[in-house]
PDB file of C-alpha atoms in Angstrom:
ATOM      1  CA  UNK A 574       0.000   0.000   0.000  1.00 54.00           C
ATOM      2  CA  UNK A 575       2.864   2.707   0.865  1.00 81.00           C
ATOM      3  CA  UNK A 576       4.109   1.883  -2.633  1.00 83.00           C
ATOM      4  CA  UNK A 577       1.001   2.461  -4.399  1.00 86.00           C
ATOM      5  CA  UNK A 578       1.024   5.834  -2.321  1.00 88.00           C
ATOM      6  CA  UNK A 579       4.898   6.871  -3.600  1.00 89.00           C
ATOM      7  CA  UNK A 580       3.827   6.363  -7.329  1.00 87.00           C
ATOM      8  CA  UNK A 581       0.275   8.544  -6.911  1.00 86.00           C
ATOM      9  CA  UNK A 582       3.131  11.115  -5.284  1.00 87.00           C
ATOM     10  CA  UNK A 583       5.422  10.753  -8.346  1.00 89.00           C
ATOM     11  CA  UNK A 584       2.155  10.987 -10.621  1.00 86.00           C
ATOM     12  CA  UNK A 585       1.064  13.752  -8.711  1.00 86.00           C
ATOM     13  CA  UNK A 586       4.263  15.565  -8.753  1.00 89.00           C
ATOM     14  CA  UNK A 587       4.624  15.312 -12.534  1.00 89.00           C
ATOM     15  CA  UNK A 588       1.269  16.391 -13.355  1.00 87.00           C
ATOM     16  CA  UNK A 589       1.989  19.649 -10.632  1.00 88.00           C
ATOM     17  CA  UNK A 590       5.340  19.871 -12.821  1.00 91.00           C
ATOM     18  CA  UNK A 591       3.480  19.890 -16.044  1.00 91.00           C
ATOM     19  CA  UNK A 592       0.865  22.470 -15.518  1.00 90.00           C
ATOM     20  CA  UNK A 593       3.312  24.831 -13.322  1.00 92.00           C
ATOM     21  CA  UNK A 594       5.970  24.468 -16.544  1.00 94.00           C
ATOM     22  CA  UNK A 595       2.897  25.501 -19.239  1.00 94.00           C
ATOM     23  CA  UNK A 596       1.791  28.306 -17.157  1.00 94.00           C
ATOM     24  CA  UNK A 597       5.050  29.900 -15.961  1.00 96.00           C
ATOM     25  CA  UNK A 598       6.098  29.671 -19.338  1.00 96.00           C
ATOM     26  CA  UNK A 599       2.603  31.107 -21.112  1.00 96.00           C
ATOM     27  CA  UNK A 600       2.957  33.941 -18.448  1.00 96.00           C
ATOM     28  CA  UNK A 601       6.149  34.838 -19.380  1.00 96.00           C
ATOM     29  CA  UNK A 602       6.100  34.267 -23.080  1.00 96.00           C
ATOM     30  CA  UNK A 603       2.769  36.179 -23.381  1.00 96.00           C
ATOM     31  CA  UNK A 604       3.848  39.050 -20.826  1.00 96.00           C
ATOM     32  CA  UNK A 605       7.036  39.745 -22.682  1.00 96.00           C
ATOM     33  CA  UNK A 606       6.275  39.327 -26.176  1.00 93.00           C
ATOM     34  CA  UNK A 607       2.824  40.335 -26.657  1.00 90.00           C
ATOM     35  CA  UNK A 608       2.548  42.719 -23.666  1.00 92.00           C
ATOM     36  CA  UNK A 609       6.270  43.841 -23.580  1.00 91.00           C
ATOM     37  CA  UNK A 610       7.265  43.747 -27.824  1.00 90.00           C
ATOM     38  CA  UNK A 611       9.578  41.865 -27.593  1.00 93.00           C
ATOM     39  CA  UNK A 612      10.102  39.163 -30.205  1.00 95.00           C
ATOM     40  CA  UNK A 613       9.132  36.346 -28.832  1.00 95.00           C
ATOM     41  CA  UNK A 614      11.941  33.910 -31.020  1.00 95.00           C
ATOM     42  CA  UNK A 615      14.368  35.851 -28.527  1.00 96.00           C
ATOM     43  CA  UNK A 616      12.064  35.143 -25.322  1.00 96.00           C
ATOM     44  CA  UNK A 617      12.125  31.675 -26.576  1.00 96.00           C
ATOM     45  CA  UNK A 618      15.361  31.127 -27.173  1.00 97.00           C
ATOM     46  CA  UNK A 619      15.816  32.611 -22.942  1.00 96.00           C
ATOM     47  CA  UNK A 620      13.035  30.325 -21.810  1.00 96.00           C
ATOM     48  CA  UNK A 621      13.338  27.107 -23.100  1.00 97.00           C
ATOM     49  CA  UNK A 622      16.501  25.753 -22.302  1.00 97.00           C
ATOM     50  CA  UNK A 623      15.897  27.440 -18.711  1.00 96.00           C
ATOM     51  CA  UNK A 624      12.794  25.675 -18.723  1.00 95.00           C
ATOM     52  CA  UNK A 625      14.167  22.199 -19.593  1.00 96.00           C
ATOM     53  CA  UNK A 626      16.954  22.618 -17.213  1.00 96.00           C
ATOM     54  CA  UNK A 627      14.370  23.105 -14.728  1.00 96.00           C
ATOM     55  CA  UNK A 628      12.291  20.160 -15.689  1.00 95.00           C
ATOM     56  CA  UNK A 629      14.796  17.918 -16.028  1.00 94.00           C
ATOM     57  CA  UNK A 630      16.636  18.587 -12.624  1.00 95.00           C
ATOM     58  CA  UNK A 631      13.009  18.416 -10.996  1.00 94.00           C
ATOM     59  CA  UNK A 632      12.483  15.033 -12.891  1.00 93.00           C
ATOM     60  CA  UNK A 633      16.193  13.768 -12.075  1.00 94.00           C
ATOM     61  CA  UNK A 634      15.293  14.760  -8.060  1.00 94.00           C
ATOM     62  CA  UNK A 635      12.089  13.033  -7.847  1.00 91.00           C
ATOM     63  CA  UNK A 636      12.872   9.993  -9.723  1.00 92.00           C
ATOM     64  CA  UNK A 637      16.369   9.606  -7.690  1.00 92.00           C
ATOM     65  CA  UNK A 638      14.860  10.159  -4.436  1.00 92.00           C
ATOM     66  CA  UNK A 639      12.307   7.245  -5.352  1.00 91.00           C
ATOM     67  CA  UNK A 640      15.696   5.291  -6.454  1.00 90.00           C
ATOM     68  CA  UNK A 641      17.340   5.603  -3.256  1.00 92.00           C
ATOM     69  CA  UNK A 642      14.064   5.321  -0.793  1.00 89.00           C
ATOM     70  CA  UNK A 643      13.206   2.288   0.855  1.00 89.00           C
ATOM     71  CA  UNK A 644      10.795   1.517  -1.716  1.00 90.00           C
ATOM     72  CA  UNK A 645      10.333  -2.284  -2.862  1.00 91.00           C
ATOM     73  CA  UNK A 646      12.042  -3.101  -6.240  1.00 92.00           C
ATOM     74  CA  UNK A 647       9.396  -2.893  -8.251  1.00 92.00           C
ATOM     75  CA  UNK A 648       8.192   0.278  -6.895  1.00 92.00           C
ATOM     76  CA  UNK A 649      11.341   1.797  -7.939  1.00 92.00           C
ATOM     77  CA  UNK A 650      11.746  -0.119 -11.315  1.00 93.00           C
ATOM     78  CA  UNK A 651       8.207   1.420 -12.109  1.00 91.00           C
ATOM     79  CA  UNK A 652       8.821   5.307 -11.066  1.00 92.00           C
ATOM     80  CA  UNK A 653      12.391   5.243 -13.135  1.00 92.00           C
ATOM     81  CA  UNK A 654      10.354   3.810 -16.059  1.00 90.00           C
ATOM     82  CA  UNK A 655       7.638   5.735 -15.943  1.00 89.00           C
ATOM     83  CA  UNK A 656      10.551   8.639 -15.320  1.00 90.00           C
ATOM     84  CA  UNK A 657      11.873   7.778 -18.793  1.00 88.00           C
ATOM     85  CA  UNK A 658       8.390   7.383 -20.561  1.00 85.00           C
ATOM     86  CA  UNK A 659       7.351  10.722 -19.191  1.00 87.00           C
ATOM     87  CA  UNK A 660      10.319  12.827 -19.541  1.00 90.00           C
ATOM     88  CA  UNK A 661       9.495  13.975 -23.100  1.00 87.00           C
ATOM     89  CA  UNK A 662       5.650  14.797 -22.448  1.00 88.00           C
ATOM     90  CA  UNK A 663       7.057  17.165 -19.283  1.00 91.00           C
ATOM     91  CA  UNK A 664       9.496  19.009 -21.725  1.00 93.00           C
ATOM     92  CA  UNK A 665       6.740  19.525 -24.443  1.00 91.00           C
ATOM     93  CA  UNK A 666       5.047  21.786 -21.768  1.00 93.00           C
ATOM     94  CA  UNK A 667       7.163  24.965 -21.995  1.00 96.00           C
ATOM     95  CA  UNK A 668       7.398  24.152 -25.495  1.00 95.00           C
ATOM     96  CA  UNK A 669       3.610  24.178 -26.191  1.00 93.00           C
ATOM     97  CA  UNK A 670       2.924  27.388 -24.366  1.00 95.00           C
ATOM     98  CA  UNK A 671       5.627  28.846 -26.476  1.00 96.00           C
ATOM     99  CA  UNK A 672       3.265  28.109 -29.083  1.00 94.00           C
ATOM    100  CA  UNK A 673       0.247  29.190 -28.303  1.00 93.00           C
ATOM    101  CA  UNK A 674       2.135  32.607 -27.669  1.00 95.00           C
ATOM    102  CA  UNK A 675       3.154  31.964 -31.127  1.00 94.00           C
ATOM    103  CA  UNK A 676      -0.234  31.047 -32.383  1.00 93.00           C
ATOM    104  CA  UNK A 677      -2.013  33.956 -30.701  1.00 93.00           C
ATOM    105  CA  UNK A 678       0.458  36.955 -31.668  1.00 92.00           C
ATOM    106  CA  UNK A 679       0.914  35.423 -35.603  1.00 92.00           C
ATOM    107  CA  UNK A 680       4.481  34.752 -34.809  1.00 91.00           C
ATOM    108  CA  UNK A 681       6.598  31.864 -36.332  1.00 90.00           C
ATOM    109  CA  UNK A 682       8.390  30.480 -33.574  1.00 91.00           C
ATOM    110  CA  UNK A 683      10.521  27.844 -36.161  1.00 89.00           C
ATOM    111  CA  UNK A 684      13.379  30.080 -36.550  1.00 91.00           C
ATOM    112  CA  UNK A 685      13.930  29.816 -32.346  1.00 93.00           C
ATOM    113  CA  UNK A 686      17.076  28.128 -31.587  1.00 96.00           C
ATOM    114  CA  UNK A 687      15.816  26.177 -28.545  1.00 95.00           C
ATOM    115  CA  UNK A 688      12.724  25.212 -30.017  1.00 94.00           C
ATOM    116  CA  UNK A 689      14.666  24.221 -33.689  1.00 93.00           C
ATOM    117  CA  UNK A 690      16.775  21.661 -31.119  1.00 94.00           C
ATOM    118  CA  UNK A 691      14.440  20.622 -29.358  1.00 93.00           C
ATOM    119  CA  UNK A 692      12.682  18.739 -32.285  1.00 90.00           C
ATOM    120  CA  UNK A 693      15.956  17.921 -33.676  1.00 90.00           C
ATOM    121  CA  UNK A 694      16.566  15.977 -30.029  1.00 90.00           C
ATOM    122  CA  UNK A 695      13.066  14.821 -30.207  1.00 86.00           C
ATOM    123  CA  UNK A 696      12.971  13.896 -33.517  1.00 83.00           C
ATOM    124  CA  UNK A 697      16.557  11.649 -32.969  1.00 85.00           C
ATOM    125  CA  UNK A 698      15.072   9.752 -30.189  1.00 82.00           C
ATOM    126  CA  UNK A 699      11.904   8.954 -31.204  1.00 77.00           C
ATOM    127  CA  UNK A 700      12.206   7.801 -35.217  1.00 74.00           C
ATOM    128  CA  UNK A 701      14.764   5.342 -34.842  1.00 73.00           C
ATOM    129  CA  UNK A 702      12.001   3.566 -32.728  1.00 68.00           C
ATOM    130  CA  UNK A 703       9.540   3.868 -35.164  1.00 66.00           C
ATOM    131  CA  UNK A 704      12.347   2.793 -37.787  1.00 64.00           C
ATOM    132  CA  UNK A 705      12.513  -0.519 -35.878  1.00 60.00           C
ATOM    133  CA  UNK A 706       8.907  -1.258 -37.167  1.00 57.00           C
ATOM    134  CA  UNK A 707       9.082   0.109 -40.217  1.00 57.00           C
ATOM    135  CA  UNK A 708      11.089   1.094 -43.885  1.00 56.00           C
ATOM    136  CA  UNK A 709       8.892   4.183 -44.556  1.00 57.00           C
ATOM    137  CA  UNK A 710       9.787   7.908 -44.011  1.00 57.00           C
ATOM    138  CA  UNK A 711       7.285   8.591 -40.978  1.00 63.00           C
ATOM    139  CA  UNK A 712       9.298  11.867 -39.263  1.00 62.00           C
ATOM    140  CA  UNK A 713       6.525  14.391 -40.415  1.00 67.00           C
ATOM    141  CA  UNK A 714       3.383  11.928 -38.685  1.00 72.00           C
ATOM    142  CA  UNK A 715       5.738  10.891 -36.022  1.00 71.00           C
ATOM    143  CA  UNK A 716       6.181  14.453 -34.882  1.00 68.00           C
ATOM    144  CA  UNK A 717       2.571  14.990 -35.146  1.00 75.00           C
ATOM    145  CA  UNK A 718       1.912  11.910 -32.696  1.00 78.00           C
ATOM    146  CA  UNK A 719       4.571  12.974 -30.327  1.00 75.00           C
ATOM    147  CA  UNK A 720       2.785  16.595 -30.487  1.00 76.00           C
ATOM    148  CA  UNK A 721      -0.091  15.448 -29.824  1.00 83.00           C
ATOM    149  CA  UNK A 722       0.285  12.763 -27.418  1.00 82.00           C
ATOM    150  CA  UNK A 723       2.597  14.637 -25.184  1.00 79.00           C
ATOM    151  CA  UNK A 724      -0.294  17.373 -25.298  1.00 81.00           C
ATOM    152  CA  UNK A 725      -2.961  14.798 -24.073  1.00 82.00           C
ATOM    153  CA  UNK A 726      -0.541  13.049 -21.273  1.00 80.00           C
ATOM    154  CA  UNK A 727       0.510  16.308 -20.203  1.00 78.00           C
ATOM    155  CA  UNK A 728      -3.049  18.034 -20.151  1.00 79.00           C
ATOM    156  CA  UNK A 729      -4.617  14.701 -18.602  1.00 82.00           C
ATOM    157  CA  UNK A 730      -2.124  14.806 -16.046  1.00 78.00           C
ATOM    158  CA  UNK A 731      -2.915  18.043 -15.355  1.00 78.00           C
ATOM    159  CA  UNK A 732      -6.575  17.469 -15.051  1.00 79.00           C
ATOM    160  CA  UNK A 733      -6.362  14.896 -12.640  1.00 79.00           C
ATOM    161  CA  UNK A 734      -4.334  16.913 -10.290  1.00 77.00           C
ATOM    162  CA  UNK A 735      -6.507  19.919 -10.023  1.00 80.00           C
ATOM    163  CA  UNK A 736      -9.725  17.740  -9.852  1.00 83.00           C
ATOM    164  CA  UNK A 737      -8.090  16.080  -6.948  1.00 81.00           C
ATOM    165  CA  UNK A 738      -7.144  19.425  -5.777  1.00 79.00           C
ATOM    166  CA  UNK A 739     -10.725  20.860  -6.252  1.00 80.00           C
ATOM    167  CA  UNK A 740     -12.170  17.475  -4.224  1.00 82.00           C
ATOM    168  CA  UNK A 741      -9.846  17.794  -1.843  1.00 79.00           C
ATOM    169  CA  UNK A 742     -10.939  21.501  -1.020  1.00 79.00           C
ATOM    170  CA  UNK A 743     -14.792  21.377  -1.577  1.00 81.00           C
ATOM    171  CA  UNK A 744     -14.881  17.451   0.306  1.00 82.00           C
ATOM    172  CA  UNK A 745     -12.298  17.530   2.563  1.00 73.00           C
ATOM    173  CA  UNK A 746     -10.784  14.644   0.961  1.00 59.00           C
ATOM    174  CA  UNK A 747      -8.153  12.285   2.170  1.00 52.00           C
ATOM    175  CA  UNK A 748      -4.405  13.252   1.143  1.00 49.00           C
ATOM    176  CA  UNK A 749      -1.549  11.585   1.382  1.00 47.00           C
ATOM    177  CA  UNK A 750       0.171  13.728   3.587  1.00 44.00           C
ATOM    178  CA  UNK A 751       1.079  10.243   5.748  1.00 43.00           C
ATOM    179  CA  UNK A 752       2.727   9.065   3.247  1.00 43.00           C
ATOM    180  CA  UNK A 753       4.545  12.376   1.663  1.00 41.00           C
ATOM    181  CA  UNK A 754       7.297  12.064   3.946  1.00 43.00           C
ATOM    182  CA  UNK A 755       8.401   8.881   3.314  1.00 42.00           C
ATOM    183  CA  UNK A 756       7.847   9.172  -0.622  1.00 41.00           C
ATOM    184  CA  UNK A 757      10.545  11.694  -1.011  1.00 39.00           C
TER     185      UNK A 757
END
């Protein structure tokens, strides 16, 4: 049971990590280029890779600190894969509220640095496992399906969390504030 309780933690975490990365970002990207005038290519270019170092330390802590608890084997096999699975649908966060900036002030946000590398990164990871199952050139559709799967995992994640957030206040719902401590 205290197991089951470290990976809701993790879960819940991730999806708190999500949403706070989208927002933060969408704040800042919107505030300085739309607000501000400044071209938002530039405020990319800042953001991003402070966002993914963020992310990634945040993701690194979490999933360590389940790696070194005194979680059962499995519990900690399951957080460090889930870690791996979920590590691209966090980083798409900062990403996507770059462009809905982008999508709301007209702006093409291709000729950003960070956001040109990040699909480059993306893209090198994920087609040679779609290569495995097949001959055919699939890097347009398989960007697509990262795009929009991150978008869903992330936004579902999201969901969850503030429902459970919103219960929590209008119920008074049980937490897992017994177990917090010993998660981390």
């Amino acid at each position: 049971m205290r197991d089951r309780a470290i990976i809701r933690h993790r879960l819940s975490q991730y999806s708190a990590l999500w949403l706070g990365a989208f927002l933060l970002v969408l704040i800042i990207a919107a505030a300085t280029s739309l607000v501000a005038g400044l071209n938002l290519v530039d405020v990319a270019d800042l953001v991003l890779p402070v966002g993914f170092l963020l992310l990634g330390g945040a993701m690194l802590y979490g999933v360590g600190a389940t790696a070194v608890s005194r979680a059962a084997l499995p519990t900690k096999t399951l957080v460090v894969a889930l870690g791996l699975l979920l590590v691209l649908p966090l980083l798409w966060a900062p990403v996507l509220a770059v462009l809905v900036v982008a999508a709301i002030g007209g702006v093409v946000i291709e000729y950003s640095m960070a956001y040109a590398q990040f699909r480059i990164v993306v893209s090198q990871i994920i087609y040679p496992l779609i290569a495995l199952f097949t001959d055919s050139p699939l890097a347009g559709a398989v960007w697509a399906m990262f795009q929009v799967a991150a978008s869903v995992v992330g936004f579902l994640a999201s969901a969850a969390q503030v429902i459970k957030t919103l219960r929590g206040l209008l119920f008074g719902g049980g937490s897992d504030e017994g177990t917090e401590g010993e998660a981390a």
